[in-house]
Short mmCIF file of N, CA and C in Angstrom, two decimals:
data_model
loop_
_atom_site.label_atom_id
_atom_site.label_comp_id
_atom_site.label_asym_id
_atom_site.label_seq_id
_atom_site.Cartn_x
_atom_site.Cartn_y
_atom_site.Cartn_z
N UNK A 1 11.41 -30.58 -27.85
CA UNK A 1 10.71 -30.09 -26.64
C UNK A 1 9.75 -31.18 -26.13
N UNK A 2 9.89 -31.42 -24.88
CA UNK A 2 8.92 -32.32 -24.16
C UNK A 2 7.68 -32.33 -23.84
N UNK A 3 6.89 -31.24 -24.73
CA UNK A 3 5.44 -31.29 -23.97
C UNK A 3 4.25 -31.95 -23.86
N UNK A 4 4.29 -33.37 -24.46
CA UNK A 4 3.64 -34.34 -24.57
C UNK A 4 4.30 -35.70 -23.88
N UNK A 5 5.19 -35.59 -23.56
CA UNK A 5 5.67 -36.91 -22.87
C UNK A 5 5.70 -36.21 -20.74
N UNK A 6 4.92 -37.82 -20.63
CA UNK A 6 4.03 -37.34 -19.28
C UNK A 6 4.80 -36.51 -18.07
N UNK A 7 6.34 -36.92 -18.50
CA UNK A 7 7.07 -36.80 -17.15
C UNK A 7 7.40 -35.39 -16.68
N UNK A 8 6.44 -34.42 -17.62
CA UNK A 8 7.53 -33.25 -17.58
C UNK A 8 6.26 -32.14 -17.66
N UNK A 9 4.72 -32.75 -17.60
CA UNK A 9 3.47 -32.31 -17.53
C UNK A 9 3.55 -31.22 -16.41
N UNK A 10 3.94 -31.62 -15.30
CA UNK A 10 3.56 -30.55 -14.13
C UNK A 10 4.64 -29.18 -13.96
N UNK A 11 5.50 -30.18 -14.32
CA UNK A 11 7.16 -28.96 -14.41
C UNK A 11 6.50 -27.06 -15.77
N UNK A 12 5.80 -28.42 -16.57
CA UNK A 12 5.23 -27.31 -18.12
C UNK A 12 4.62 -26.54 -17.22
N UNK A 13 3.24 -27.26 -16.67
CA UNK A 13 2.39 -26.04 -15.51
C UNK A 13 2.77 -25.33 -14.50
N UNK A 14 3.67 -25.51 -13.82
CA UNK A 14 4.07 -24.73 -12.57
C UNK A 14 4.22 -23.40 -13.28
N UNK A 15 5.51 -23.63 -14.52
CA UNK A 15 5.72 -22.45 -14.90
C UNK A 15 5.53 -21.81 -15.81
N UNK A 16 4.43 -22.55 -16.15
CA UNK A 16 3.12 -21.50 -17.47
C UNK A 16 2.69 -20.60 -16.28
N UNK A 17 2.02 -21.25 -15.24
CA UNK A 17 1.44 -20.48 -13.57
C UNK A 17 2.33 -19.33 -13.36
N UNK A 18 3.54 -19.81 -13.11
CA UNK A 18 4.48 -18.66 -12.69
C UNK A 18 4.70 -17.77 -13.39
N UNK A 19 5.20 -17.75 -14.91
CA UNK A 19 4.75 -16.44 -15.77
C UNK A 19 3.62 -15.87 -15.63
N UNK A 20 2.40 -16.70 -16.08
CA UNK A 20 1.33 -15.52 -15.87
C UNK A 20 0.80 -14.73 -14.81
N UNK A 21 1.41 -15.86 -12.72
CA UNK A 21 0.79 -15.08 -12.40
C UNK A 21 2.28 -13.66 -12.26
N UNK A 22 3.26 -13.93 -12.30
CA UNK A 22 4.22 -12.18 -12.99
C UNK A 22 3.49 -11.38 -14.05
N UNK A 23 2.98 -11.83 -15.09
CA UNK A 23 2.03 -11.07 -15.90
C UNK A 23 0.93 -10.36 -15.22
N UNK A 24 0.49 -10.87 -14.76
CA UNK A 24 -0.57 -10.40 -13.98
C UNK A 24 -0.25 -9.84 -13.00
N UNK A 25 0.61 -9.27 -11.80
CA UNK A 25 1.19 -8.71 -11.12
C UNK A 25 2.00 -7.62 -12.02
N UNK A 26 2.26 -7.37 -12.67
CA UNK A 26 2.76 -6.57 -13.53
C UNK A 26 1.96 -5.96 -14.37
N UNK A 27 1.11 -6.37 -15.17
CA UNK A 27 0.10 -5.52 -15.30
C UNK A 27 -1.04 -4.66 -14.40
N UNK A 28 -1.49 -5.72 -13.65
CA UNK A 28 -2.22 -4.82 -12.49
C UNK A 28 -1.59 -3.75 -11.69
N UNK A 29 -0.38 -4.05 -11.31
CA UNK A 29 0.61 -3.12 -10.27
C UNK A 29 1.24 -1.92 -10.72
N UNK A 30 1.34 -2.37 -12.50
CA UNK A 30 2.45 -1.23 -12.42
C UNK A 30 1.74 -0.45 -13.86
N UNK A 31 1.51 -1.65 -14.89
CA UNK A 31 0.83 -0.69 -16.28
C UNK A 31 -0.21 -0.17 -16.21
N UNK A 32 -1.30 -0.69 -16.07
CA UNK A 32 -2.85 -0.10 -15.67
C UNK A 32 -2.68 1.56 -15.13
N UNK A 33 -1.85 1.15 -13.83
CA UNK A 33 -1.83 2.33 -13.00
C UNK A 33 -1.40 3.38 -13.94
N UNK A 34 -0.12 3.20 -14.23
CA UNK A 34 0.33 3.93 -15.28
C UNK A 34 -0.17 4.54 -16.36
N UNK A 35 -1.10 3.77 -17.22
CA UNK A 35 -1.23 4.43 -17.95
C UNK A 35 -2.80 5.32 -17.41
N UNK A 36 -3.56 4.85 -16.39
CA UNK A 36 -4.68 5.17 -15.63
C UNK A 36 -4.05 6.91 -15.40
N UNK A 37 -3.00 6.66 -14.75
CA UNK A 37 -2.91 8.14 -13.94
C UNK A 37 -2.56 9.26 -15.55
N UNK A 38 -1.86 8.51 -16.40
CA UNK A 38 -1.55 9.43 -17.63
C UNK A 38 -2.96 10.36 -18.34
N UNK A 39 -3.88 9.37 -18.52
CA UNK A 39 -5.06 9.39 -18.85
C UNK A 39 -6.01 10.62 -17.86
N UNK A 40 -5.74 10.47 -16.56
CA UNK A 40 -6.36 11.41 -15.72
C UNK A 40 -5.27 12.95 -15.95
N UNK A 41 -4.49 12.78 -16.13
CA UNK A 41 -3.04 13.82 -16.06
C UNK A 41 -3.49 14.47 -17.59
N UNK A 42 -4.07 13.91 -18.53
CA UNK A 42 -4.04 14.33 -19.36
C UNK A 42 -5.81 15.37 -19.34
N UNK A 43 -6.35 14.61 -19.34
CA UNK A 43 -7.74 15.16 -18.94
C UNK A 43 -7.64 16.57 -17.87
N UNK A 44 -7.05 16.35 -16.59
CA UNK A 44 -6.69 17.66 -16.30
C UNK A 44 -6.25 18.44 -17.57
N UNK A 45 -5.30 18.39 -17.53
CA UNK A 45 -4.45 19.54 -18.71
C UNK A 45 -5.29 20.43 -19.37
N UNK A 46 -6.06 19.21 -20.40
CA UNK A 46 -7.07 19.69 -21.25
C UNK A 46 -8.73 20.37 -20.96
N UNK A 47 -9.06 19.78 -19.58
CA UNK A 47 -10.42 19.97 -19.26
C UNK A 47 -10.20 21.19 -18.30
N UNK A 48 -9.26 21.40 -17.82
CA UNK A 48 -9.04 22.34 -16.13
C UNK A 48 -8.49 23.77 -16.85
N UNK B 1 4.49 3.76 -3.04
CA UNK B 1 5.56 2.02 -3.03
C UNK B 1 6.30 2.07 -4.07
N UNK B 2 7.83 1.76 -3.78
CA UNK B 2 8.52 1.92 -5.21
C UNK B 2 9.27 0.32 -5.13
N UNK B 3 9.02 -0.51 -6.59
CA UNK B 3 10.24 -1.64 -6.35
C UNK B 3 11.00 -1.55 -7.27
N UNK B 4 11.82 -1.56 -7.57
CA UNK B 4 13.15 -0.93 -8.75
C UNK B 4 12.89 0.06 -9.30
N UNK B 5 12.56 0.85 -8.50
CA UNK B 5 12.46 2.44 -9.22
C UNK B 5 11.53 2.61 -9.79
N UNK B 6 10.42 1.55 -9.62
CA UNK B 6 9.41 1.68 -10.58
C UNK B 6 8.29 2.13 -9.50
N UNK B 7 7.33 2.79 -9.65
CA UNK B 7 5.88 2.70 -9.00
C UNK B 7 5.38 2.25 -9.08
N UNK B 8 4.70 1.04 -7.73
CA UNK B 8 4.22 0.22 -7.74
C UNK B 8 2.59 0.70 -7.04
N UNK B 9 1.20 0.06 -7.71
CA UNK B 9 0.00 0.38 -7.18
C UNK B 9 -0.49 -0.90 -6.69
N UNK B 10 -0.10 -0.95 -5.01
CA UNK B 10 -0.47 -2.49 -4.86
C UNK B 10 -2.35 -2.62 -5.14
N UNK B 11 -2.47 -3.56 -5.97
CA UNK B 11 -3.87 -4.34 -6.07
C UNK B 11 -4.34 -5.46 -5.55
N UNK B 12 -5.54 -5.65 -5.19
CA UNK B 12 -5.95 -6.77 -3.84
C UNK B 12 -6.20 -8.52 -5.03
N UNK B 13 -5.15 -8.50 -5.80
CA UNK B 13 -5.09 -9.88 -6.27
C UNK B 13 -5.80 -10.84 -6.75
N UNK B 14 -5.72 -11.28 -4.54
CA UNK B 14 -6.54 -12.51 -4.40
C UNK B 14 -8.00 -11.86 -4.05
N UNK B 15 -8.11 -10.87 -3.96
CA UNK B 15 -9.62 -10.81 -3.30
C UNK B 15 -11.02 -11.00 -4.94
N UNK B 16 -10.09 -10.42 -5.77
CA UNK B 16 -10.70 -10.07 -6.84
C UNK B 16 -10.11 -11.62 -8.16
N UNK B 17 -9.41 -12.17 -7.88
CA UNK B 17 -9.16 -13.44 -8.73
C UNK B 17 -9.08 -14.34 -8.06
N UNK B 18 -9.64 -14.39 -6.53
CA UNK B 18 -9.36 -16.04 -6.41
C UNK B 18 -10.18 -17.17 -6.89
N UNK B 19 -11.31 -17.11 -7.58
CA UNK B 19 -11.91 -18.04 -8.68
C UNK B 19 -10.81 -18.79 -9.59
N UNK B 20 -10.10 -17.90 -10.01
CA UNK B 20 -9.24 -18.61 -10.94
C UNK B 20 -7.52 -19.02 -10.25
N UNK B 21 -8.01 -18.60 -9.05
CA UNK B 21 -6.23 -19.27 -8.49
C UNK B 21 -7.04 -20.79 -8.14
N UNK B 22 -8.40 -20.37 -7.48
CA UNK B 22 -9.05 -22.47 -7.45
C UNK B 22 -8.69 -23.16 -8.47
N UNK B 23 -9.17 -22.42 -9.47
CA UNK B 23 -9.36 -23.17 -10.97
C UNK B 23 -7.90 -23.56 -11.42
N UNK B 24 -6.86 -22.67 -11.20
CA UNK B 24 -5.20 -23.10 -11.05
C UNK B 24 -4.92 -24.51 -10.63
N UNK B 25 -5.58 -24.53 -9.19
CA UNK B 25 -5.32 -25.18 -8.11
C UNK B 25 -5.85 -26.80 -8.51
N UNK B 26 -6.81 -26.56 -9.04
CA UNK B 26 -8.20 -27.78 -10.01
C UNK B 26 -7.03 -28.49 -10.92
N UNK B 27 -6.70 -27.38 -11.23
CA UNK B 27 -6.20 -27.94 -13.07
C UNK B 27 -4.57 -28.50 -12.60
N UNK B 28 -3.80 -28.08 -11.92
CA UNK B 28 -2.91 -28.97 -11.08
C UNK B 28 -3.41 -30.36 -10.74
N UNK B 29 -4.10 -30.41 -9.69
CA UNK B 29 -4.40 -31.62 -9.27
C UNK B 29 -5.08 -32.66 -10.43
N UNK B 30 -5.97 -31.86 -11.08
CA UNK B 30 -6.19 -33.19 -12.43
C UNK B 30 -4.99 -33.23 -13.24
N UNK B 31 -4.11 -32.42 -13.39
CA UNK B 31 -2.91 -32.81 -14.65
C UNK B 31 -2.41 -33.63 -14.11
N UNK B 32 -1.93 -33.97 -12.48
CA UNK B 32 -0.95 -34.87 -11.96
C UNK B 32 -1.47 -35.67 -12.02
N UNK B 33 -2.87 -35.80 -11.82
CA UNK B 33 -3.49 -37.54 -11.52
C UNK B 33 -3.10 -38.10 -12.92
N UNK B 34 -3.34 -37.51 -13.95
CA UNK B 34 -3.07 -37.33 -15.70
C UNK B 34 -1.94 -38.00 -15.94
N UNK B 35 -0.95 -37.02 -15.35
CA UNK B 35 0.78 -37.75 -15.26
C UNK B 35 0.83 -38.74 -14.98
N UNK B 36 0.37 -39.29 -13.82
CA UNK B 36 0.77 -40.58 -13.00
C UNK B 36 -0.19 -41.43 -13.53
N UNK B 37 -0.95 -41.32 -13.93
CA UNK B 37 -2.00 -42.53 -14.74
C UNK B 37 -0.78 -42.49 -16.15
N UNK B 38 -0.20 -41.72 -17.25
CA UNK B 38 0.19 -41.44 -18.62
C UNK B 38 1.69 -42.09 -18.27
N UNK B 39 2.06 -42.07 -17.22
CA UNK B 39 3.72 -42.50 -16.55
C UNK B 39 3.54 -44.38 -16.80
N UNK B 40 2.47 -44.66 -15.71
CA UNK B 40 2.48 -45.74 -16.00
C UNK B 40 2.06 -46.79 -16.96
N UNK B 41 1.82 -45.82 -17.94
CA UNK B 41 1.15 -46.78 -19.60
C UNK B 41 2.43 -47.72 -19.99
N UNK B 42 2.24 -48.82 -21.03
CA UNK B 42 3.32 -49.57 -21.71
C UNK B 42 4.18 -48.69 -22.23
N UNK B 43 3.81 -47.41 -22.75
CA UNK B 43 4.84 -46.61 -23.76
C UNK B 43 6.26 -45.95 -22.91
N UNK B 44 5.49 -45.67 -21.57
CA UNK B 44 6.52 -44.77 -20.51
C UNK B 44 6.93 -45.88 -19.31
N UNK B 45 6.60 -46.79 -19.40
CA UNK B 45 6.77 -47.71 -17.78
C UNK B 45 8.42 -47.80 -17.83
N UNK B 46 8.74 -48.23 -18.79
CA UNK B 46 10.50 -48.72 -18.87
C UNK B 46 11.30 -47.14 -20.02
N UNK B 47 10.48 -46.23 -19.93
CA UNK B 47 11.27 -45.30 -19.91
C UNK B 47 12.54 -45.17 -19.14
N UNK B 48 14.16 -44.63 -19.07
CA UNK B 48 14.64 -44.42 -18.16
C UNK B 48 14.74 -43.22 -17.20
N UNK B 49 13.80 -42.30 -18.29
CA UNK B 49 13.25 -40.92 -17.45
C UNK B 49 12.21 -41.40 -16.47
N UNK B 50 11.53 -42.50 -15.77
CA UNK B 50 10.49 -42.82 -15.13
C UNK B 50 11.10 -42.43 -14.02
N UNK B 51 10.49 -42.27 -13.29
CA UNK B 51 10.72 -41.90 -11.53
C UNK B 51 11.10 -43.01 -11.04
N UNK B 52 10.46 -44.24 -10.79
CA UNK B 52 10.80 -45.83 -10.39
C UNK B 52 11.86 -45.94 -10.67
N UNK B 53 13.04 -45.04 -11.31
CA UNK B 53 14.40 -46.05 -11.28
C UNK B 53 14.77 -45.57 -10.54
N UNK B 54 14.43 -43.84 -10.22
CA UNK B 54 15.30 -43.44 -8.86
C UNK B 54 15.08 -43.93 -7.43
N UNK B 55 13.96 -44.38 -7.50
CA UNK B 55 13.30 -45.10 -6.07
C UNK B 55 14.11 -46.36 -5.92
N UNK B 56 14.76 -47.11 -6.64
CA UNK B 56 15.49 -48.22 -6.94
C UNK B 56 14.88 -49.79 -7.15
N UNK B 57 13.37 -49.53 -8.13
CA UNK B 57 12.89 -50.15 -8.76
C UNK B 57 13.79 -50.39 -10.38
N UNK B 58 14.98 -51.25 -10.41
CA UNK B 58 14.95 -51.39 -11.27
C UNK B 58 14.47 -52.38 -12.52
N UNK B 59 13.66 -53.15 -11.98
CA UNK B 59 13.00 -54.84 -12.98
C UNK B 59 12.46 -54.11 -14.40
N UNK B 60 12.34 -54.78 -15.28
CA UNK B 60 11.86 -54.12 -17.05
C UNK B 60 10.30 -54.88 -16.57
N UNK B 61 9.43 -53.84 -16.84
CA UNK B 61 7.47 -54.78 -16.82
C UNK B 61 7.27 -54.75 -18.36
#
């Protein structure tokens, strides 16, 4: 694997960038929410 | 909002991380200067992965 030889430095970062920012769009968008609304869904149930 | 069947909760991103899309943006621009200073050392100059051969620099330094 190339990650110390210079030529291939920015290619490594673009798409360390590009996974995380999908990580991060994916967690914010879809899990959070998810498990946010479960958490309220559940609290009804039990509190109402 | 649904994108593959999934439910999607759009969140405002950039309003709330753009500190760290700069800091992205930072750390790009110093890695390349990084590259292109680390490209042209004795160890990588006559690499044949160097960029200069495709430009059609071919002389050995």
């Amino acid at each position: 694997m190339p990650q110390l030889i210079p030529f291939f430095f920015l290619n490594q970062l673009f798409y360390g960038y590009l996974a995380l920012f999908a990580l991060l769009v994916l967690v914010s968008w879809v899990i959070l929410p998810y498990l946010l609304q479960l958490q309220i869904v559940r609290l009804l149930i039990t509190k109402l | 909002m649904k994108f593959l069947g999934v439910k999607v909760y759009r969140f405002p991103l950039v309003k709330y991380y753009w500190p760290f899309f700069v800091g992205f943006g930072l750390t790009f621009y110093g890695v390349a200067k990084i590259q292109n200073a680390m490209m042209d050392t004795a160890e990588f100059i006559n690499d044949p992965r160097h960029p200069r051969f495709k430009k059609g620099d071919l002389e050995k330094k």
